XYZ file of C-alpha atoms in Angstrom:
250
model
C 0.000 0.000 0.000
C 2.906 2.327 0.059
C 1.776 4.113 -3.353
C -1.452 4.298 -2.409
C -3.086 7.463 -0.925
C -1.621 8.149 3.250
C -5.006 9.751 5.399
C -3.635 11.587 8.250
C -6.672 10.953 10.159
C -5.906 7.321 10.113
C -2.324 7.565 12.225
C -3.183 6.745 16.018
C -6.493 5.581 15.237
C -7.656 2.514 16.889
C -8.951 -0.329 14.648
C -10.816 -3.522 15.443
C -10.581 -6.484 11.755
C -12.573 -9.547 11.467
C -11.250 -12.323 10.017
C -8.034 -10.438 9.792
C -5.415 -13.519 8.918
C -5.133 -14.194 5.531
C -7.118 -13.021 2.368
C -8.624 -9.373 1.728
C -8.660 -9.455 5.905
C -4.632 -9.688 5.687
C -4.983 -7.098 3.319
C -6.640 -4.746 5.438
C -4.682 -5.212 8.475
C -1.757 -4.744 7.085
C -3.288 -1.350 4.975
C -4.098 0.131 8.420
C -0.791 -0.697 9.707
C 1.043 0.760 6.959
C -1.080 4.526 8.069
C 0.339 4.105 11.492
C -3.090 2.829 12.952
C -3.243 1.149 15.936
C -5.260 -2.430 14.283
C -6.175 -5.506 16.644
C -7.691 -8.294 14.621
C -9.292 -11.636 15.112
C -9.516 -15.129 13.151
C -9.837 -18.348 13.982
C -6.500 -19.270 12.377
C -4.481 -19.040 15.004
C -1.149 -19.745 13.235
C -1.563 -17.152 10.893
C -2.749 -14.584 12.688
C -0.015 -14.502 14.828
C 2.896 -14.605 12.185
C 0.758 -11.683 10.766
C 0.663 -9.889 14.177
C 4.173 -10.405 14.791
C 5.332 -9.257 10.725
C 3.793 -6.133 11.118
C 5.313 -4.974 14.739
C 3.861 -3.913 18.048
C 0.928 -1.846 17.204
C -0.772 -4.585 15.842
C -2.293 -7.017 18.393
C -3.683 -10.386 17.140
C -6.274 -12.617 19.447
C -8.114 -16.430 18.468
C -11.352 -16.234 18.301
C -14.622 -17.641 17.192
C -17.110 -15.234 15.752
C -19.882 -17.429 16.040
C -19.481 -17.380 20.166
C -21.613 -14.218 20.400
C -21.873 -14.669 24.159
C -18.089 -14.516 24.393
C -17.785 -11.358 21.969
C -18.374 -8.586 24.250
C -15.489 -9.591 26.824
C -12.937 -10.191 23.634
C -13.594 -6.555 22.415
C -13.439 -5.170 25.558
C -10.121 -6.657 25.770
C -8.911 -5.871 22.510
C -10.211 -2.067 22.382
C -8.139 -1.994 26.005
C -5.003 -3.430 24.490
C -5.103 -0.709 21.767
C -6.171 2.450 23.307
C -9.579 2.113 22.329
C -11.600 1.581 19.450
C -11.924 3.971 16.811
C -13.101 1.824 13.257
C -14.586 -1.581 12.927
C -13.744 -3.347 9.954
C -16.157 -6.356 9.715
C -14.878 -8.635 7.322
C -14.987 -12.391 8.613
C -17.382 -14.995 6.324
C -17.283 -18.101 4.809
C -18.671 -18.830 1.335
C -18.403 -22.359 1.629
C -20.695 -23.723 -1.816
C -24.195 -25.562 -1.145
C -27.263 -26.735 -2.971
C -30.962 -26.027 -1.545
C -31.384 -29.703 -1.363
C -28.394 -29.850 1.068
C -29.684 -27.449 3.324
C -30.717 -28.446 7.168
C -32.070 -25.943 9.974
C -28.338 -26.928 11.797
C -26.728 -26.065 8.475
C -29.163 -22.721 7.804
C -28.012 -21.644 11.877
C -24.303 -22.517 11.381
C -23.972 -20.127 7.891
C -25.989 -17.238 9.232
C -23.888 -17.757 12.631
C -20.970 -17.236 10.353
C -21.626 -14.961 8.162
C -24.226 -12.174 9.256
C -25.085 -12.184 13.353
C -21.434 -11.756 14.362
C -21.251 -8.685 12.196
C -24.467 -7.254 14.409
C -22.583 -8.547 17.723
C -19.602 -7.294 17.363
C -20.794 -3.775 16.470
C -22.376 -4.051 19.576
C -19.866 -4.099 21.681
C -17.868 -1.754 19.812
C -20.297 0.866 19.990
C -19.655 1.717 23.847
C -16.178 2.415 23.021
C -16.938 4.363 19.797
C -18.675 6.581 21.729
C -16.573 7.467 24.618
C -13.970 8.282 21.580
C -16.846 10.634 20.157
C -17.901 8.783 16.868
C -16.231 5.980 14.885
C -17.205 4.307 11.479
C -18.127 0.745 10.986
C -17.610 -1.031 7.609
C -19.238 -3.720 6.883
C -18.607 -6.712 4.318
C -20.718 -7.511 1.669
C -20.565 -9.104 -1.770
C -21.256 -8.966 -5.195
C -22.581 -12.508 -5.197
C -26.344 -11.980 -4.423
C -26.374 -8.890 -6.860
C -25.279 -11.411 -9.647
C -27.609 -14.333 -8.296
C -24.493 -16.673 -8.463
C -25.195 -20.379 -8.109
C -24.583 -22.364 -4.885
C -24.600 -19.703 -2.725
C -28.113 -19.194 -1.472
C -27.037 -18.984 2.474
C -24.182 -16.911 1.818
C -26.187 -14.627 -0.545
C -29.176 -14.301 1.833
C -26.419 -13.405 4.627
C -24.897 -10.951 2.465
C -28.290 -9.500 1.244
C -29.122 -8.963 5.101
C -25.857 -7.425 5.825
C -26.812 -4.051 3.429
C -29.839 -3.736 5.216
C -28.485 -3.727 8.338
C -26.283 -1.540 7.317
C -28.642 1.461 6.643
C -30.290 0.716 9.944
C -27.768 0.947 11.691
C -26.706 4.303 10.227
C -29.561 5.590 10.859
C -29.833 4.465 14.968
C -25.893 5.598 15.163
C -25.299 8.746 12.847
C -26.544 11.138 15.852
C -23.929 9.510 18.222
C -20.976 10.412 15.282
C -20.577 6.832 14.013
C -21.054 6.250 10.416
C -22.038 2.763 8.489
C -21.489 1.700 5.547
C -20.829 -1.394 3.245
C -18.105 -2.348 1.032
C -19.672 -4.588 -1.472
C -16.192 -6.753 -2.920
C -16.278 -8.580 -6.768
C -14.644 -11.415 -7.070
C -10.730 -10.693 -5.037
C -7.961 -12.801 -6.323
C -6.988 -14.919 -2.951
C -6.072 -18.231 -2.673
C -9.182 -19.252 -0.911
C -11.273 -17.796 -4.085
C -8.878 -19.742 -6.753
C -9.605 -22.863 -4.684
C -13.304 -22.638 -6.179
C -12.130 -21.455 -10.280
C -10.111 -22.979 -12.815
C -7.761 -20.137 -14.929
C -10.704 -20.337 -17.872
C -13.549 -19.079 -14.619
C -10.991 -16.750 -13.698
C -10.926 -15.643 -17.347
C -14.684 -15.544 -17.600
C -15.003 -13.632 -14.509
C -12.193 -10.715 -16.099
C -14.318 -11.062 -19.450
C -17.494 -10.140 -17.500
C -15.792 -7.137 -15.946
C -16.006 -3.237 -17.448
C -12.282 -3.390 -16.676
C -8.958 -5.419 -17.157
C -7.682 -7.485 -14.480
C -8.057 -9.278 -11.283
C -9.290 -7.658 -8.315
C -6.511 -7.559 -5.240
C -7.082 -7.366 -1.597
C -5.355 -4.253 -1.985
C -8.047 -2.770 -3.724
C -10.570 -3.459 -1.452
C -8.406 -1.928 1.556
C -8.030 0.845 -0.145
C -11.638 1.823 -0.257
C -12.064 0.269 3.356
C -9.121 3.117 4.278
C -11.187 5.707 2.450
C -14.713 4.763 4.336
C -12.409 5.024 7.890
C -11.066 8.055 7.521
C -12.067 11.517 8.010
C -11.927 12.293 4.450
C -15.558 10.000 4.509
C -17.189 12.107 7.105
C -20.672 12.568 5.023
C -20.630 8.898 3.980
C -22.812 6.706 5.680
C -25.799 4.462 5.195
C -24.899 3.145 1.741
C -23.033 0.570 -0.093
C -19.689 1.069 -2.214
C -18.512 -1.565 -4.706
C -14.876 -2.343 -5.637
C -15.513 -5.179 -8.093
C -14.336 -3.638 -11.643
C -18.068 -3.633 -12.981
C -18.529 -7.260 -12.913
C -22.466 -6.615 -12.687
């Protein structure tokens, strides 16, 4: 990220990332790093996460943990927001778009995916709220994805997780704007990880760049860069809406 654009109201800033060890949530911790932000993240790879943490040097603090333990979220903030001064920005970014057919589908399986990817994003705002507001507003940035606006197949959980996310996004902008903390979505196309090329061959990855306005496969360091943008000060009037990075694959 070190051609990319520096925001001065990122340095010293305190910043909680889901999901934070490898992927577009590696990319993001290490984007908020790199503007002298303090950034605490969580995954459940533990391994990871804590070669990450310790790459990156002292301001970034790395902790296990399990989204989908709700009850346990609150204290694991709390801890983390401590560790760092605060908390300034969530970055909700954790999921899982394991594929599925309908037919597959159980009520254990429907809990399980919305577990994992939409109720810890209402949890953990939660708990960062309190701390938000002592600092006198924050933004939250929320994770969504370009896969229910394209109706892609084998996805119908994930999609109906992902759906739910942008609405809960403009609700909670409106409940939070008058206490200073914006919300808003980052809506990702398809990001060249190695999770992602587990699930296409180099002729999908070719269709997916044909179906694109532009040239090109998407890195995380795109997406961070727009997640910087949405943190900073520069995004003061944005709020309550969603903002793609997925070179007009729609």
């Amino acid at each position: 990220m070190s051609a990319g654009a520096i925001y001065p109201s990122l340095e010293n800033k305190r910043v909680l990332v889901t999901g934070g060890a490898s992927g577009i949530g590696a990319g993001l911790v290490e984007a908020f790093a790199a503007q002298g932000a303090y950034v605490a993240f969580v995954d459940v790879a533990a391994e990871a996460g804590a070669a990450l943490a310790a790459r990156l040097g002292e301001r970034t603090v790395f902790r296990r943990c399990d989204l989908t333990d709700v009850a346990a979220l609150p204290g694991t903030i709390d801890a983390l927001a401590e560790a760092i001064g605060g908390l300034d920005v969530l970055i909700n970014n954790a999921a899982n778009d394991d594929r599925h057919t309908i037919e597959q589908v159980t009520p254990e399986y429907w809990d399980d995916r919305m577990a994992v990817n939409l109720r810890h994003l209402f949890f953990a705002a939660q708990a960062a709220v309190p701390h938000m507001k002592k600092a006198g507003g924050g933004a939250i940035v929320n994770f969504g994805s370009i896969s229910w606006h394209l109706g892609l197949p084998d996805l119908v959980l994930y999609q109906t997780a992902k759906a739910a996310i942008e609405g809960m996004t403009r609700s909670m902008a409106r409940d939070l704007g008058r206490e200073n903390i914006r919300v808003t979505t980052i809506v990702p196309g398809n990001v060249q990880t190695p999770r992602q090329e587990k699930w296409y061959t180099p002729e999908g990855e070719a269709e997916i760049v044909a179906a694109q306005c532009l040239d090109g496969r998407i890195q995380p360091a795109d997406v961070a860069a727009l997640a910087l943008f949405l943190a900073s000060d520069d995004a003061r009037m944005c709020t309550g809406h969603d903002y793609f990075v997925d070179a007009g694959w729609r």
